[in-house]
PDB file of C-alpha atoms and ligand atoms in Angstrom:
ATOM      1  CA  MET N   1     166.155  51.083  29.665  1.00 97.00           C
ATOM      2  CA  LYS N   2     163.671  52.319  28.085  1.00 98.00           C
ATOM      3  CA  ILE N   3     160.180  50.604  27.429  1.00 98.00           C
ATOM      4  CA  GLY N   4     157.983  51.505  25.054  1.00 98.00           C
ATOM      5  CA  ILE N   5     154.402  50.216  24.766  1.00 99.00           C
ATOM      6  CA  ILE N   6     153.006  49.842  20.998  1.00 98.00           C
ATOM      7  CA  VAL N   7     149.081  49.845  20.837  1.00 98.00           C
ATOM      8  CA  PHE N   8     146.467  49.690  18.178  1.00 98.00           C
ATOM      9  CA  SER N   9     143.097  50.168  19.529  1.00 98.00           C
ATOM     10  CA  LYS N  10     139.978  51.393  17.609  1.00 98.00           C
ATOM     11  CA  THR N  11     137.615  51.344  20.388  1.00 98.00           C
ATOM     12  CA  ASN N  12     139.952  51.952  23.396  1.00 98.00           C
ATOM     13  CA  ASN N  13     139.795  48.768  25.631  1.00 98.00           C
ATOM     14  CA  THR N  14     143.693  47.842  24.256  1.00 98.00           C
ATOM     15  CA  PHE N  15     144.517  51.418  24.783  1.00 98.00           C
ATOM     16  CA  SER N  16     143.084  51.454  28.169  1.00 98.00           C
ATOM     17  CA  VAL N  17     144.968  48.319  29.755  1.00 98.00           C
ATOM     18  CA  ALA N  18     147.964  49.969  28.218  1.00 99.00           C
ATOM     19  CA  GLU N  19     147.990  53.232  29.781  1.00 98.00           C
ATOM     20  CA  ARG N  20     147.133  51.327  33.404  1.00 98.00           C
ATOM     21  CA  LEU N  21     150.105  49.077  32.360  1.00 98.00           C
ATOM     22  CA  ARG N  22     152.292  52.306  31.728  1.00 98.00           C
ATOM     23  CA  VAL N  23     151.395  54.014  34.741  1.00 98.00           C
ATOM     24  CA  ALA N  24     152.493  51.142  36.872  1.00 98.00           C
ATOM     25  CA  LEU N  25     155.292  51.015  35.482  1.00 98.00           C
ATOM     26  CA  ALA N  26     156.271  54.413  35.385  1.00 98.00           C
ATOM     27  CA  GLU N  27     155.378  54.133  39.182  1.00 98.00           C
ATOM     28  CA  LYS N  28     158.295  51.532  39.431  1.00 98.00           C
ATOM     29  CA  GLY N  29     160.503  54.323  38.625  1.00 98.00           C
ATOM     30  CA  LEU N  30     160.722  52.989  35.117  1.00 98.00           C
ATOM     31  CA  ASP N  31     161.337  54.953  31.479  1.00 98.00           C
ATOM     32  CA  VAL N  32     158.108  54.247  29.520  1.00 98.00           C
ATOM     33  CA  GLU N  33     155.970  55.823  27.117  1.00 98.00           C
ATOM     34  CA  ILE N  34     152.850  54.723  25.034  1.00 98.00           C
ATOM     35  CA  GLN N  35     152.724  55.136  21.208  1.00 98.00           C
ATOM     36  CA  ARG N  36     149.914  54.518  19.206  1.00 98.00           C
ATOM     37  CA  ILE N  37     149.721  52.796  15.615  1.00 98.00           C
ATOM     38  CA  VAL N  38     147.448  55.335  13.540  1.00 98.00           C
ATOM     39  CA  PRO N  39     146.229  53.657  10.517  1.00 98.00           C
ATOM     40  CA  GLU N  40     144.687  56.571   7.525  1.00 97.00           C
ATOM     41  CA  ASN N  41     141.702  53.769   7.493  1.00 96.00           C
ATOM     42  CA  ASP N  42     141.092  51.571  10.686  1.00 95.00           C
ATOM     43  CA  ASP N  43     138.207  50.100   9.210  1.00 94.00           C
ATOM     44  CA  PRO N  44     138.079  46.130   9.873  1.00 93.00           C
ATOM     45  CA  GLY N  45     137.521  45.516   6.341  1.00 91.00           C
ATOM     46  CA  VAL N  46     140.792  47.619   5.278  1.00 91.00           C
ATOM     47  CA  LYS N  47     142.921  45.552   2.472  1.00 89.00           C
ATOM     48  CA  PRO N  48     146.658  45.740   2.706  1.00 89.00           C
ATOM     49  CA  PRO N  49     148.996  47.440   2.442  1.00 91.00           C
ATOM     50  CA  VAL N  50     147.785  49.549   5.260  1.00 95.00           C
ATOM     51  CA  VAL N  51     148.825  53.321   5.122  1.00 96.00           C
ATOM     52  CA  PHE N  52     150.025  54.368   8.787  1.00 98.00           C
ATOM     53  CA  THR N  53     149.647  58.544   9.805  1.00 98.00           C
ATOM     54  CA  ASN N  54     151.667  56.974  12.890  1.00 98.00           C
ATOM     55  CA  LYS N  55     153.691  54.195  12.936  1.00 98.00           C
ATOM     56  CA  PRO N  56     155.723  54.008  15.807  1.00 98.00           C
ATOM     57  CA  ASP N  57     159.344  53.282  15.977  1.00 98.00           C
ATOM     58  CA  VAL N  58     160.985  50.594  17.861  1.00 98.00           C
ATOM     59  CA  SER N  59     164.739  51.313  17.455  1.00 97.00           C
ATOM     60  CA  ARG N  60     164.327  53.773  20.544  1.00 96.00           C
ATOM     61  CA  TYR N  61     163.659  50.832  23.026  1.00 98.00           C
ATOM     62  CA  ASP N  62     165.033  48.047  25.034  1.00 98.00           C
ATOM     63  CA  VAL N  63     161.786  46.443  25.705  1.00 98.00           C
ATOM     64  CA  VAL N  64     158.633  46.418  23.442  1.00 98.00           C
ATOM     65  CA  ILE N  65     155.277  45.519  24.197  1.00 99.00           C
ATOM     66  CA  PHE N  66     152.928  45.263  21.322  1.00 98.00           C
ATOM     67  CA  ALA N  67     149.226  45.047  22.027  1.00 99.00           C
ATOM     68  CA  SER N  68     146.295  44.875  19.827  1.00 98.00           C
ATOM     69  CA  PRO N  69     142.509  43.650  19.778  1.00 98.00           C
ATOM     70  CA  VAL N  70     141.515  40.577  18.339  1.00 98.00           C
ATOM     71  CA  TRP N  71     139.518  41.139  15.031  1.00 97.00           C
ATOM     72  CA  ALA N  72     137.490  38.298  13.427  1.00 96.00           C
ATOM     73  CA  PHE N  73     139.359  35.167  15.442  1.00 96.00           C
ATOM     74  CA  SER N  74     142.739  36.827  14.717  1.00 97.00           C
ATOM     75  CA  LEU N  75     145.168  39.454  15.342  1.00 98.00           C
ATOM     76  CA  ALA N  76     144.006  42.972  14.260  1.00 98.00           C
ATOM     77  CA  VAL N  77     144.616  43.466  10.038  1.00 97.00           C
ATOM     78  CA  VAL N  78     146.189  46.709  11.216  1.00 98.00           C
ATOM     79  CA  MET N  79     148.722  45.196  13.563  1.00 98.00           C
ATOM     80  CA  LYS N  80     149.835  42.436  11.348  1.00 98.00           C
ATOM     81  CA  GLU N  81     150.417  44.922   8.800  1.00 97.00           C
ATOM     82  CA  TYR N  82     152.299  47.160  11.191  1.00 98.00           C
ATOM     83  CA  LEU N  83     154.412  44.038  12.416  1.00 98.00           C
ATOM     84  CA  GLU N  84     155.045  43.151   8.459  1.00 97.00           C
ATOM     85  CA  GLN N  85     156.229  46.926   8.203  1.00 96.00           C
ATOM     86  CA  VAL N  86     158.253  47.604  11.878  1.00 97.00           C
ATOM     87  CA  ALA N  87     162.381  47.649  12.091  1.00 95.00           C
ATOM     88  CA  SER N  88     164.180  45.217  13.603  1.00 97.00           C
ATOM     89  CA  LEU N  89     163.775  43.874  16.771  1.00 98.00           C
ATOM     90  CA  GLN N  90     166.925  42.173  17.321  1.00 97.00           C
ATOM     91  CA  GLY N  91     168.251  42.278  20.532  1.00 94.00           C
ATOM     92  CA  LYS N  92     164.963  43.542  22.278  1.00 97.00           C
ATOM     93  CA  ARG N  93     162.887  42.525  24.756  1.00 98.00           C
ATOM     94  CA  VAL N  94     159.056  41.791  23.157  1.00 98.00           C
ATOM     95  CA  PHE N  95     156.183  41.048  25.125  1.00 98.00           C
ATOM     96  CA  SER N  96     152.581  41.197  23.869  1.00 98.00           C
ATOM     97  CA  PHE N  97     148.895  41.418  24.812  1.00 98.00           C
ATOM     98  CA  VAL N  98     145.520  41.251  22.975  1.00 98.00           C
ATOM     99  CA  THR N  99     142.146  42.205  24.404  1.00 98.00           C
ATOM    100  CA  LYS N 100     139.035  40.486  23.105  1.00 98.00           C
ATOM    101  CA  GLN N 101     135.610  40.279  23.863  1.00 96.00           C
ATOM    102  CA  LEU N 102     134.730  36.905  24.526  1.00 89.00           C
ATOM    103  CA  ALA N 103     135.553  34.985  27.524  1.00 85.00           C
ATOM    104  CA  SER N 104     135.535  31.638  26.166  1.00 85.00           C
ATOM    105  CA  LYS N 105     138.499  29.921  24.697  1.00 83.00           C
ATOM    106  CA  PHE N 106     138.870  29.673  20.849  1.00 84.00           C
ATOM    107  CA  THR N 107     137.834  33.392  20.181  1.00 89.00           C
ATOM    108  CA  GLY N 108     141.053  34.382  18.754  1.00 95.00           C
ATOM    109  CA  GLY N 109     143.228  35.275  21.807  1.00 97.00           C
ATOM    110  CA  THR N 110     145.873  32.589  21.693  1.00 96.00           C
ATOM    111  CA  LYS N 111     146.051  32.811  17.931  1.00 97.00           C
ATOM    112  CA  ALA N 112     146.546  36.694  17.764  1.00 98.00           C
ATOM    113  CA  ASN N 113     149.254  36.402  20.291  1.00 98.00           C
ATOM    114  CA  LYS N 114     150.873  33.352  18.018  1.00 98.00           C
ATOM    115  CA  GLN N 115     150.569  35.751  14.891  1.00 98.00           C
ATOM    116  CA  ILE N 116     152.243  38.434  16.945  1.00 98.00           C
ATOM    117  CA  LYS N 117     155.185  35.762  17.840  1.00 98.00           C
ATOM    118  CA  SER N 118     155.611  34.947  14.475  1.00 98.00           C
ATOM    119  CA  ALA N 119     156.237  38.471  13.325  1.00 98.00           C
ATOM    120  CA  VAL N 120     158.170  39.554  15.638  1.00 98.00           C
ATOM    121  CA  ALA N 121     160.274  36.368  14.783  1.00 98.00           C
ATOM    122  CA  VAL N 122     160.261  37.262  11.360  1.00 98.00           C
ATOM    123  CA  LYS N 123     162.340  40.738  12.637  1.00 98.00           C
ATOM    124  CA  GLY N 124     164.883  38.765  14.901  1.00 97.00           C
ATOM    125  CA  GLY N 125     163.003  39.223  18.079  1.00 97.00           C
ATOM    126  CA  THR N 126     161.368  36.804  20.664  1.00 96.00           C
ATOM    127  CA  VAL N 127     158.338  37.337  22.504  1.00 98.00           C
ATOM    128  CA  GLU N 128     158.736  36.324  26.084  1.00 98.00           C
ATOM    129  CA  LYS N 129     155.469  36.572  27.617  1.00 98.00           C
ATOM    130  CA  SER N 130     151.908  37.390  26.064  1.00 98.00           C
ATOM    131  CA  PHE N 131     148.598  38.068  27.400  1.00 98.00           C
ATOM    132  CA  ILE N 132     145.300  37.972  26.838  1.00 97.00           C
ATOM    133  CA  VAL N 133     142.468  40.320  28.061  1.00 97.00           C
ATOM    134  CA  SER N 134     138.713  39.216  27.634  1.00 97.00           C
ATOM    135  CA  TRP N 135     136.548  42.318  28.023  1.00 97.00           C
ATOM    136  CA  LYS N 136     133.532  40.549  28.740  1.00 95.00           C
ATOM    137  CA  ASN N 137     135.274  38.246  31.677  1.00 93.00           C
ATOM    138  CA  LYS N 138     133.949  38.400  34.989  1.00 93.00           C
ATOM    139  CA  LYS N 139     137.695  37.919  35.892  1.00 95.00           C
ATOM    140  CA  ARG N 140     138.567  40.899  33.528  1.00 97.00           C
ATOM    141  CA  GLU N 141     140.226  43.329  36.551  1.00 97.00           C
ATOM    142  CA  ALA N 142     142.167  40.139  37.391  1.00 97.00           C
ATOM    143  CA  GLU N 143     143.518  39.334  34.300  1.00 97.00           C
ATOM    144  CA  ILE N 144     144.930  42.890  33.688  1.00 98.00           C
ATOM    145  CA  ASP N 145     146.051  42.874  37.349  1.00 98.00           C
ATOM    146  CA  SER N 146     148.359  39.794  36.497  1.00 98.00           C
ATOM    147  CA  LEU N 147     149.491  40.911  33.298  1.00 98.00           C
ATOM    148  CA  ILE N 148     150.739  44.161  34.852  1.00 98.00           C
ATOM    149  CA  ALA N 149     152.352  42.182  37.660  1.00 98.00           C
ATOM    150  CA  GLU N 150     154.139  39.535  35.080  1.00 98.00           C
ATOM    151  CA  ILE N 151     155.707  42.098  33.027  1.00 98.00           C
ATOM    152  CA  ILE N 152     156.906  44.293  36.129  1.00 98.00           C
ATOM    153  CA  LYS N 153     158.449  41.140  37.268  1.00 98.00           C
ATOM    154  CA  ALA N 154     159.917  40.422  34.088  1.00 98.00           C
ATOM    155  CA  VAL N 155     161.890  43.697  33.173  1.00 97.00           C
TER     156      VAL N 155
HETATM  157  C1  FMN J 201     135.674  43.606  13.447  1.00 50.76           C
HETATM  158  C2  FMN J 201     135.759  43.265  14.727  1.00 50.76           C
HETATM  159  C3  FMN J 201     136.001  41.801  14.883  1.00 50.76           C
HETATM  160  C4  FMN J 201     136.153  41.267  16.417  1.00 50.76           C
HETATM  161  N1  FMN J 201     136.318  40.164  16.293  1.00 50.76           N
HETATM  162  C5  FMN J 201     136.557  39.083  17.685  1.00 50.76           C
HETATM  163  C6  FMN J 201     136.779  37.804  17.530  1.00 50.76           C
HETATM  164  O1  FMN J 201     136.899  37.429  16.853  1.00 50.76           O
HETATM  165  N2  FMN J 201     136.537  37.566  18.797  1.00 50.76           N
HETATM  166  C7  FMN J 201     136.384  38.208  20.114  1.00 50.76           C
HETATM  167  O2  FMN J 201     136.909  37.865  21.190  1.00 50.76           O
HETATM  168  N3  FMN J 201     136.244  39.896  20.136  1.00 50.76           N
HETATM  169  C8  FMN J 201     136.361  40.187  18.666  1.00 50.76           C
HETATM  170  N4  FMN J 201     135.877  41.658  18.451  1.00 50.76           N
HETATM  171  C9  FMN J 201     135.669  42.291  19.632  1.00 50.76           C
HETATM  172  C10 FMN J 201     136.992  43.251  19.930  1.00 50.76           C
HETATM  173  O3  FMN J 201     138.662  42.188  19.891  1.00 50.76           O
HETATM  174  C11 FMN J 201     137.099  43.680  21.401  1.00 50.76           C
HETATM  175  O4  FMN J 201     136.236  44.696  21.736  1.00 50.76           O
HETATM  176  C12 FMN J 201     138.639  44.010  21.552  1.00 50.76           C
HETATM  177  O5  FMN J 201     138.422  44.834  23.239  1.00 50.76           O
HETATM  178  C13 FMN J 201     138.475  45.941  21.223  1.00 50.76           C
HETATM  179  O6  FMN J 201     139.729  46.292  21.273  1.00 50.76           O
HETATM  180  P1  FMN J 201     139.990  48.035  21.111  1.00 50.76           P
HETATM  181  O7  FMN J 201     138.699  48.601  22.100  1.00 50.76           O
HETATM  182  O8  FMN J 201     141.594  48.283  21.460  1.00 50.76           O
HETATM  183  O9  FMN J 201     139.922  48.372  19.961  1.00 50.76           O
HETATM  184  C14 FMN J 201     135.823  42.077  17.414  1.00 50.76           C
HETATM  185  C15 FMN J 201     135.916  43.584  17.186  1.00 50.76           C
HETATM  186  C16 FMN J 201     135.799  43.970  15.857  1.00 50.76           C
HETATM  187  C17 FMN J 201     135.753  45.476  15.731  1.00 50.76           C
END
């Protein structure tokens, strides 16, 4: 079983969580790697279609974990565009997590994960579980630990 963590991260918050997840999965003896989504232009105001300098190929993974920041109460446009361009997710196990700044509810985390879920469904996949990490939350470390534990338990 091969696991791919497919991450877009502009300021490395999301990437740092992805890296902790990668280490934890690898410590369990699992075959896991991170691939970064790299757009030519990562400006939040970038207009679709987004052009990618690195557009990870998901076909080699059995389990795919998508990770992205929340931008403007929604999924970051770079991840939204990537998911529109990604290959089939049929037959794969899929998870997602998003990071955001604000700890309060209704600041985009749930919406962003729903957007990932819909985009994954268009590609024939189903998101089994999704998670939110709020950077300003006092419980941030607990959120990250719980996300890692839940994914380890599931895979
Ligand atoms: C353009 C832009 C819009 C953002 N909008 C939101 C938002 O609506 N809600 C929120 O909680 N955080 C928002 N943030 C904060 C990021 O989601 C947060 O810092 C995230 O962890 C950044 O992830 P990264 O370091 O992986 O890029 C925004 C950040 C940027 C750059």
